[in-house]
PDB file of C-alpha atoms in Angstrom:
ATOM      1  CA  UNK A1228     -33.586 -37.342 -12.159  1.00 31.00           C
ATOM      2  CA  UNK A1229     -35.701 -37.740 -15.572  1.00 49.00           C
ATOM      3  CA  UNK A1230     -38.549 -39.790 -15.966  1.00 66.00           C
ATOM      4  CA  UNK A1231     -38.938 -42.740 -17.390  1.00 85.00           C
ATOM      5  CA  UNK A1232     -40.471 -42.507 -21.196  1.00 85.00           C
ATOM      6  CA  UNK A1233     -44.225 -44.276 -19.625  1.00 88.00           C
ATOM      7  CA  UNK A1234     -43.981 -42.461 -16.921  1.00 90.00           C
ATOM      8  CA  UNK A1235     -43.642 -38.696 -18.902  1.00 93.00           C
ATOM      9  CA  UNK A1236     -46.718 -40.570 -21.404  1.00 95.00           C
ATOM     10  CA  UNK A1237     -49.534 -41.012 -18.205  1.00 94.00           C
ATOM     11  CA  UNK A1238     -48.232 -37.863 -16.307  1.00 94.00           C
ATOM     12  CA  UNK A1239     -48.086 -34.961 -19.350  1.00 95.00           C
ATOM     13  CA  UNK A1240     -50.603 -32.644 -18.916  1.00 96.00           C
ATOM     14  CA  UNK A1241     -52.690 -32.781 -22.397  1.00 97.00           C
ATOM     15  CA  UNK A1242     -54.033 -29.308 -23.490  1.00 95.00           C
ATOM     16  CA  UNK A1243     -57.765 -29.707 -23.548  1.00 94.00           C
ATOM     17  CA  UNK A1244     -59.410 -32.803 -21.259  1.00 93.00           C
ATOM     18  CA  UNK A1245     -56.238 -34.099 -20.284  1.00 94.00           C
ATOM     19  CA  UNK A1246     -58.036 -35.280 -17.562  1.00 92.00           C
ATOM     20  CA  UNK A1247     -60.726 -37.284 -19.709  1.00 91.00           C
ATOM     21  CA  UNK A1248     -57.601 -39.929 -21.296  1.00 94.00           C
ATOM     22  CA  UNK A1249     -57.361 -42.558 -20.839  1.00 93.00           C
ATOM     23  CA  UNK A1250     -54.161 -44.599 -21.457  1.00 95.00           C
ATOM     24  CA  UNK A1251     -53.841 -46.999 -24.060  1.00 96.00           C
ATOM     25  CA  UNK A1252     -50.672 -49.393 -24.960  1.00 95.00           C
ATOM     26  CA  UNK A1253     -52.099 -50.790 -28.361  1.00 95.00           C
ATOM     27  CA  UNK A1254     -50.837 -49.361 -31.038  1.00 95.00           C
ATOM     28  CA  UNK A1255     -54.097 -49.989 -33.310  1.00 94.00           C
ATOM     29  CA  UNK A1256     -56.642 -48.702 -30.960  1.00 94.00           C
ATOM     30  CA  UNK A1257     -54.428 -45.115 -30.789  1.00 95.00           C
ATOM     31  CA  UNK A1258     -54.358 -45.372 -34.476  1.00 93.00           C
ATOM     32  CA  UNK A1259     -57.667 -45.805 -34.999  1.00 91.00           C
ATOM     33  CA  UNK A1260     -58.840 -42.770 -32.707  1.00 89.00           C
ATOM     34  CA  UNK A1261     -56.397 -41.032 -34.608  1.00 92.00           C
ATOM     35  CA  UNK A1262     -56.677 -41.728 -38.180  1.00 88.00           C
ATOM     36  CA  UNK A1263     -60.856 -40.076 -37.708  1.00 85.00           C
ATOM     37  CA  UNK A1264     -59.042 -36.432 -37.152  1.00 82.00           C
ATOM     38  CA  UNK A1265     -56.282 -37.116 -39.966  1.00 75.00           C
ATOM     39  CA  UNK A1266     -56.460 -40.291 -42.516  1.00 71.00           C
ATOM     40  CA  UNK A1267     -53.602 -41.071 -44.608  1.00 76.00           C
ATOM     41  CA  UNK A1268     -51.299 -41.972 -42.028  1.00 92.00           C
ATOM     42  CA  UNK A1269     -49.428 -45.938 -41.363  1.00 94.00           C
ATOM     43  CA  UNK A1270     -48.435 -45.899 -37.480  1.00 95.00           C
ATOM     44  CA  UNK A1271     -45.276 -47.229 -36.454  1.00 94.00           C
ATOM     45  CA  UNK A1272     -44.091 -47.485 -33.609  1.00 93.00           C
ATOM     46  CA  UNK A1273     -40.218 -47.616 -32.938  1.00 92.00           C
ATOM     47  CA  UNK A1274     -39.491 -47.403 -29.738  1.00 80.00           C
ATOM     48  CA  UNK A1275     -35.885 -49.609 -28.474  1.00 75.00           C
ATOM     49  CA  UNK A1276     -36.310 -49.000 -25.292  1.00 69.00           C
ATOM     50  CA  UNK A1277     -40.034 -49.433 -24.055  1.00 71.00           C
ATOM     51  CA  UNK A1278     -43.874 -50.825 -25.791  1.00 84.00           C
ATOM     52  CA  UNK A1279     -45.940 -47.942 -27.084  1.00 93.00           C
ATOM     53  CA  UNK A1280     -47.699 -46.012 -24.651  1.00 95.00           C
ATOM     54  CA  UNK A1281     -50.133 -43.191 -25.700  1.00 97.00           C
ATOM     55  CA  UNK A1282     -52.980 -40.700 -24.909  1.00 97.00           C
ATOM     56  CA  UNK A1283     -54.835 -38.794 -26.865  1.00 96.00           C
ATOM     57  CA  UNK A1284     -57.977 -36.195 -26.728  1.00 94.00           C
ATOM     58  CA  UNK A1285     -59.804 -35.023 -29.287  1.00 92.00           C
ATOM     59  CA  UNK A1286     -62.515 -31.636 -29.345  1.00 90.00           C
ATOM     60  CA  UNK A1287     -64.949 -29.997 -32.519  1.00 89.00           C
ATOM     61  CA  UNK A1288     -64.676 -25.934 -31.683  1.00 90.00           C
ATOM     62  CA  UNK A1289     -66.844 -24.579 -33.583  1.00 88.00           C
ATOM     63  CA  UNK A1290     -66.126 -25.993 -37.280  1.00 88.00           C
ATOM     64  CA  UNK A1291     -62.530 -27.211 -36.863  1.00 93.00           C
ATOM     65  CA  UNK A1292     -60.642 -30.711 -35.126  1.00 93.00           C
ATOM     66  CA  UNK A1293     -57.967 -30.357 -32.944  1.00 94.00           C
ATOM     67  CA  UNK A1294     -56.488 -33.710 -31.928  1.00 95.00           C
ATOM     68  CA  UNK A1295     -53.743 -33.379 -28.702  1.00 96.00           C
ATOM     69  CA  UNK A1296     -51.998 -37.411 -27.663  1.00 97.00           C
ATOM     70  CA  UNK A1297     -48.393 -37.737 -26.051  1.00 97.00           C
ATOM     71  CA  UNK A1298     -47.090 -40.849 -26.496  1.00 96.00           C
ATOM     72  CA  UNK A1299     -43.666 -43.117 -26.807  1.00 95.00           C
ATOM     73  CA  UNK A1300     -41.359 -43.057 -29.681  1.00 94.00           C
ATOM     74  CA  UNK A1301     -43.426 -43.089 -33.031  1.00 96.00           C
ATOM     75  CA  UNK A1302     -43.625 -42.998 -37.258  1.00 96.00           C
ATOM     76  CA  UNK A1303     -46.446 -41.711 -39.460  1.00 96.00           C
ATOM     77  CA  UNK A1304     -46.251 -42.457 -43.097  1.00 96.00           C
ATOM     78  CA  UNK A1305     -48.910 -40.822 -45.353  1.00 93.00           C
ATOM     79  CA  UNK A1306     -48.711 -41.381 -48.937  1.00 89.00           C
ATOM     80  CA  UNK A1307     -51.878 -39.780 -50.476  1.00 90.00           C
ATOM     81  CA  UNK A1308     -52.172 -35.828 -49.845  1.00 92.00           C
ATOM     82  CA  UNK A1309     -55.026 -34.316 -48.242  1.00 91.00           C
ATOM     83  CA  UNK A1310     -57.734 -31.646 -49.267  1.00 92.00           C
ATOM     84  CA  UNK A1311     -56.676 -29.715 -46.024  1.00 95.00           C
ATOM     85  CA  UNK A1312     -53.430 -28.056 -43.630  1.00 96.00           C
ATOM     86  CA  UNK A1313     -52.737 -28.653 -39.997  1.00 96.00           C
ATOM     87  CA  UNK A1314     -50.824 -27.119 -37.897  1.00 98.00           C
ATOM     88  CA  UNK A1315     -48.589 -28.820 -35.245  1.00 97.00           C
ATOM     89  CA  UNK A1316     -48.377 -26.478 -31.993  1.00 97.00           C
ATOM     90  CA  UNK A1317     -45.349 -28.637 -29.624  1.00 97.00           C
ATOM     91  CA  UNK A1318     -46.016 -28.508 -25.824  1.00 97.00           C
ATOM     92  CA  UNK A1319     -43.185 -31.813 -25.796  1.00 97.00           C
ATOM     93  CA  UNK A1320     -39.916 -33.626 -27.223  1.00 96.00           C
ATOM     94  CA  UNK A1321     -39.412 -33.831 -30.564  1.00 95.00           C
ATOM     95  CA  UNK A1322     -40.490 -34.942 -34.302  1.00 96.00           C
ATOM     96  CA  UNK A1323     -39.382 -34.482 -37.896  1.00 96.00           C
ATOM     97  CA  UNK A1324     -41.533 -33.793 -40.421  1.00 96.00           C
ATOM     98  CA  UNK A1325     -40.142 -34.645 -43.523  1.00 96.00           C
ATOM     99  CA  UNK A1326     -42.399 -32.880 -47.327  1.00 94.00           C
ATOM    100  CA  UNK A1327     -39.974 -33.388 -50.168  1.00 90.00           C
ATOM    101  CA  UNK A1328     -36.803 -34.422 -49.119  1.00 90.00           C
ATOM    102  CA  UNK A1329     -36.744 -30.701 -47.094  1.00 95.00           C
ATOM    103  CA  UNK A1330     -36.746 -31.720 -43.421  1.00 96.00           C
ATOM    104  CA  UNK A1331     -38.903 -29.521 -40.710  1.00 97.00           C
ATOM    105  CA  UNK A1332     -38.648 -29.507 -36.868  1.00 95.00           C
ATOM    106  CA  UNK A1333     -40.968 -29.953 -34.290  1.00 94.00           C
ATOM    107  CA  UNK A1334     -39.312 -29.076 -30.874  1.00 96.00           C
ATOM    108  CA  UNK A1335     -41.711 -28.153 -27.331  1.00 97.00           C
ATOM    109  CA  UNK A1336     -41.048 -24.371 -27.007  1.00 95.00           C
ATOM    110  CA  UNK A1337     -38.928 -23.820 -29.121  1.00 97.00           C
ATOM    111  CA  UNK A1338     -40.883 -24.580 -33.007  1.00 98.00           C
ATOM    112  CA  UNK A1339     -44.306 -25.620 -34.596  1.00 98.00           C
ATOM    113  CA  UNK A1340     -44.874 -26.202 -38.209  1.00 98.00           C
ATOM    114  CA  UNK A1341     -47.750 -25.884 -40.783  1.00 98.00           C
ATOM    115  CA  UNK A1342     -48.417 -29.062 -43.070  1.00 97.00           C
ATOM    116  CA  UNK A1343     -49.962 -27.891 -46.243  1.00 96.00           C
ATOM    117  CA  UNK A1344     -51.399 -31.625 -46.917  1.00 94.00           C
ATOM    118  CA  UNK A1345     -48.773 -32.714 -49.163  1.00 94.00           C
ATOM    119  CA  UNK A1346     -47.856 -36.928 -48.308  1.00 94.00           C
ATOM    120  CA  UNK A1347     -45.284 -36.787 -45.471  1.00 95.00           C
ATOM    121  CA  UNK A1348     -43.737 -38.000 -43.446  1.00 96.00           C
ATOM    122  CA  UNK A1349     -42.803 -37.998 -39.422  1.00 96.00           C
ATOM    123  CA  UNK A1350     -41.122 -39.788 -36.927  1.00 96.00           C
ATOM    124  CA  UNK A1351     -40.571 -38.687 -33.161  1.00 95.00           C
ATOM    125  CA  UNK A1352     -39.131 -39.676 -30.160  1.00 92.00           C
ATOM    126  CA  UNK A1353     -41.365 -38.773 -26.892  1.00 94.00           C
ATOM    127  CA  UNK A1354     -44.072 -36.804 -28.078  1.00 96.00           C
ATOM    128  CA  UNK A1355     -46.912 -34.176 -27.267  1.00 97.00           C
ATOM    129  CA  UNK A1356     -48.283 -31.740 -29.466  1.00 97.00           C
ATOM    130  CA  UNK A1357     -51.956 -30.259 -31.195  1.00 97.00           C
ATOM    131  CA  UNK A1358     -53.014 -30.731 -33.879  1.00 96.00           C
ATOM    132  CA  UNK A1359     -55.994 -28.715 -35.644  1.00 97.00           C
ATOM    133  CA  UNK A1360     -57.046 -29.120 -38.937  1.00 96.00           C
ATOM    134  CA  UNK A1361     -57.037 -26.008 -40.965  1.00 97.00           C
ATOM    135  CA  UNK A1362     -59.368 -25.366 -44.599  1.00 97.00           C
ATOM    136  CA  UNK A1363     -56.609 -23.648 -47.001  1.00 97.00           C
ATOM    137  CA  UNK A1364     -59.129 -21.614 -48.150  1.00 97.00           C
ATOM    138  CA  UNK A1365     -60.717 -20.493 -45.618  1.00 97.00           C
ATOM    139  CA  UNK A1366     -57.220 -19.337 -44.204  1.00 98.00           C
ATOM    140  CA  UNK A1367     -57.407 -17.448 -47.742  1.00 97.00           C
ATOM    141  CA  UNK A1368     -60.267 -16.149 -46.805  1.00 96.00           C
ATOM    142  CA  UNK A1369     -59.014 -14.979 -43.716  1.00 96.00           C
ATOM    143  CA  UNK A1370     -55.972 -13.622 -44.577  1.00 96.00           C
ATOM    144  CA  UNK A1371     -57.682 -11.203 -47.359  1.00 96.00           C
ATOM    145  CA  UNK A1372     -60.155 -10.054 -44.420  1.00 95.00           C
ATOM    146  CA  UNK A1373     -57.860  -8.409 -42.811  1.00 95.00           C
ATOM    147  CA  UNK A1374     -55.929  -7.150 -45.232  1.00 94.00           C
ATOM    148  CA  UNK A1375     -59.798  -5.452 -46.104  1.00 92.00           C
ATOM    149  CA  UNK A1376     -60.602  -6.921 -49.293  1.00 88.00           C
ATOM    150  CA  UNK A1377     -62.987  -9.956 -49.184  1.00 81.00           C
ATOM    151  CA  UNK A1378     -62.554 -10.152 -52.725  1.00 84.00           C
ATOM    152  CA  UNK A1379     -58.483 -10.726 -52.263  1.00 87.00           C
ATOM    153  CA  UNK A1380     -59.195 -13.929 -50.957  1.00 91.00           C
ATOM    154  CA  UNK A1381     -56.962 -16.095 -53.872  1.00 92.00           C
ATOM    155  CA  UNK A1382     -53.556 -13.805 -53.925  1.00 92.00           C
ATOM    156  CA  UNK A1383     -53.567 -15.384 -50.255  1.00 95.00           C
ATOM    157  CA  UNK A1384     -53.858 -18.535 -51.467  1.00 96.00           C
ATOM    158  CA  UNK A1385     -50.325 -19.826 -52.730  1.00 95.00           C
ATOM    159  CA  UNK A1386     -49.020 -19.074 -48.722  1.00 96.00           C
ATOM    160  CA  UNK A1387     -50.918 -22.223 -47.359  1.00 97.00           C
ATOM    161  CA  UNK A1388     -49.942 -24.660 -50.164  1.00 96.00           C
ATOM    162  CA  UNK A1389     -46.340 -24.865 -48.741  1.00 96.00           C
ATOM    163  CA  UNK A1390     -44.794 -26.099 -45.820  1.00 97.00           C
ATOM    164  CA  UNK A1391     -43.774 -23.270 -42.643  1.00 98.00           C
ATOM    165  CA  UNK A1392     -41.633 -23.892 -40.039  1.00 98.00           C
ATOM    166  CA  UNK A1393     -42.138 -20.971 -37.006  1.00 98.00           C
ATOM    167  CA  UNK A1394     -39.850 -20.671 -34.321  1.00 98.00           C
ATOM    168  CA  UNK A1395     -39.626 -18.975 -30.801  1.00 97.00           C
ATOM    169  CA  UNK A1396     -36.282 -17.608 -31.633  1.00 97.00           C
ATOM    170  CA  UNK A1397     -38.216 -15.393 -33.547  1.00 97.00           C
ATOM    171  CA  UNK A1398     -40.338 -12.236 -31.350  1.00 97.00           C
ATOM    172  CA  UNK A1399     -43.718 -11.610 -33.763  1.00 97.00           C
ATOM    173  CA  UNK A1400     -43.520 -15.878 -33.798  1.00 98.00           C
ATOM    174  CA  UNK A1401     -42.773 -16.230 -30.276  1.00 98.00           C
ATOM    175  CA  UNK A1402     -46.015 -14.387 -29.490  1.00 97.00           C
ATOM    176  CA  UNK A1403     -48.240 -15.503 -31.735  1.00 98.00           C
ATOM    177  CA  UNK A1404     -47.347 -19.000 -30.404  1.00 98.00           C
ATOM    178  CA  UNK A1405     -48.515 -17.988 -27.147  1.00 98.00           C
ATOM    179  CA  UNK A1406     -51.508 -16.264 -28.198  1.00 97.00           C
ATOM    180  CA  UNK A1407     -52.386 -20.101 -30.193  1.00 98.00           C
ATOM    181  CA  UNK A1408     -51.414 -22.818 -26.319  1.00 97.00           C
ATOM    182  CA  UNK A1409     -53.562 -19.318 -24.980  1.00 95.00           C
ATOM    183  CA  UNK A1410     -56.405 -19.679 -26.938  1.00 95.00           C
ATOM    184  CA  UNK A1411     -56.349 -23.767 -27.054  1.00 94.00           C
ATOM    185  CA  UNK A1412     -56.261 -23.451 -23.581  1.00 92.00           C
ATOM    186  CA  UNK A1413     -59.751 -22.298 -23.542  1.00 90.00           C
ATOM    187  CA  UNK A1414     -61.279 -25.079 -24.185  1.00 91.00           C
ATOM    188  CA  UNK A1415     -61.559 -26.517 -20.922  1.00 90.00           C
ATOM    189  CA  UNK A1416     -63.794 -23.257 -20.295  1.00 86.00           C
ATOM    190  CA  UNK A1417     -66.334 -24.634 -22.320  1.00 80.00           C
ATOM    191  CA  UNK A1418     -68.398 -27.750 -20.751  1.00 76.00           C
ATOM    192  CA  UNK A1419     -68.718 -30.922 -23.585  1.00 71.00           C
ATOM    193  CA  UNK A1420     -72.229 -30.018 -24.077  1.00 62.00           C
ATOM    194  CA  UNK A1421     -72.537 -26.788 -24.612  1.00 64.00           C
ATOM    195  CA  UNK A1422     -71.587 -25.981 -28.582  1.00 61.00           C
ATOM    196  CA  UNK A1423     -73.568 -22.827 -28.756  1.00 61.00           C
ATOM    197  CA  UNK A1424     -70.983 -21.423 -25.769  1.00 61.00           C
ATOM    198  CA  UNK A1425     -67.237 -22.522 -27.858  1.00 65.00           C
ATOM    199  CA  UNK A1426     -69.306 -21.524 -31.108  1.00 73.00           C
ATOM    200  CA  UNK A1427     -69.757 -17.572 -29.711  1.00 75.00           C
ATOM    201  CA  UNK A1428     -66.585 -17.557 -28.393  1.00 80.00           C
ATOM    202  CA  UNK A1429     -65.334 -17.621 -31.344  1.00 88.00           C
ATOM    203  CA  UNK A1430     -61.986 -20.051 -30.654  1.00 92.00           C
ATOM    204  CA  UNK A1431     -61.347 -21.943 -33.885  1.00 93.00           C
ATOM    205  CA  UNK A1432     -61.785 -17.793 -35.196  1.00 95.00           C
ATOM    206  CA  UNK A1433     -58.734 -16.564 -33.149  1.00 96.00           C
ATOM    207  CA  UNK A1434     -56.515 -19.962 -34.026  1.00 97.00           C
ATOM    208  CA  UNK A1435     -57.189 -18.708 -37.606  1.00 98.00           C
ATOM    209  CA  UNK A1436     -56.329 -15.032 -37.431  1.00 97.00           C
ATOM    210  CA  UNK A1437     -53.115 -16.228 -35.262  1.00 98.00           C
ATOM    211  CA  UNK A1438     -51.866 -18.762 -38.489  1.00 98.00           C
ATOM    212  CA  UNK A1439     -52.874 -16.363 -41.009  1.00 98.00           C
ATOM    213  CA  UNK A1440     -51.008 -13.172 -39.573  1.00 98.00           C
ATOM    214  CA  UNK A1441     -47.918 -16.319 -38.951  1.00 98.00           C
ATOM    215  CA  UNK A1442     -47.690 -16.235 -42.252  1.00 97.00           C
ATOM    216  CA  UNK A1443     -48.250 -12.572 -42.885  1.00 97.00           C
ATOM    217  CA  UNK A1444     -47.175 -10.413 -40.067  1.00 96.00           C
ATOM    218  CA  UNK A1445     -47.077  -7.616 -42.182  1.00 95.00           C
ATOM    219  CA  UNK A1446     -50.920  -7.533 -42.124  1.00 95.00           C
ATOM    220  CA  UNK A1447     -50.572  -6.425 -38.344  1.00 90.00           C
ATOM    221  CA  UNK A1448     -49.281  -2.919 -39.966  1.00 82.00           C
ATOM    222  CA  UNK A1449     -51.158   0.331 -41.106  1.00 68.00           C
TER     223      UNK A1449
END
């Protein structure tokens, strides 16, 4: 017998700091926590079978913010663009992002989504995922570095000003998504109070490299 949504929220293992999370049943409390990371969303509960329930965790590695959460059905709506991009990697359930009337699917074990910062809407069922907050300019600079020409970042910037949906059906994307998951897992090796070690591990740099290679797999070949 499958677990009830509420039980899945209670029992889900978040990718980092899972043991430190608390169960939240007030939507305003969750929205306040979420909007400290991503400040432009109106969040509404759309669950038909139960009330709202969520667990979440947030961490900073290097200069990069990550937010992970599992929750019952929600609708996120933004009405303004953001100065940063987000990469969203699911570990439970499904969601649909709508941007400029086009839909992008977020499904555990199947897809991941890159959103460049434009106003958008997201509707989820029971869902869990990790959001990585990214600099588009840093992504372009990393792409130029991997291409061997640090001065050529403008050539890559447009790649990170459009949305992407990545799929495990594509072998190279499946591999890179697995590397990103394993990289996020490294966070729990670092004590909460040891930012120096976190910086030395270069977790955020590895995340940037993998996301660049998802959009530019040609950089893997000589």
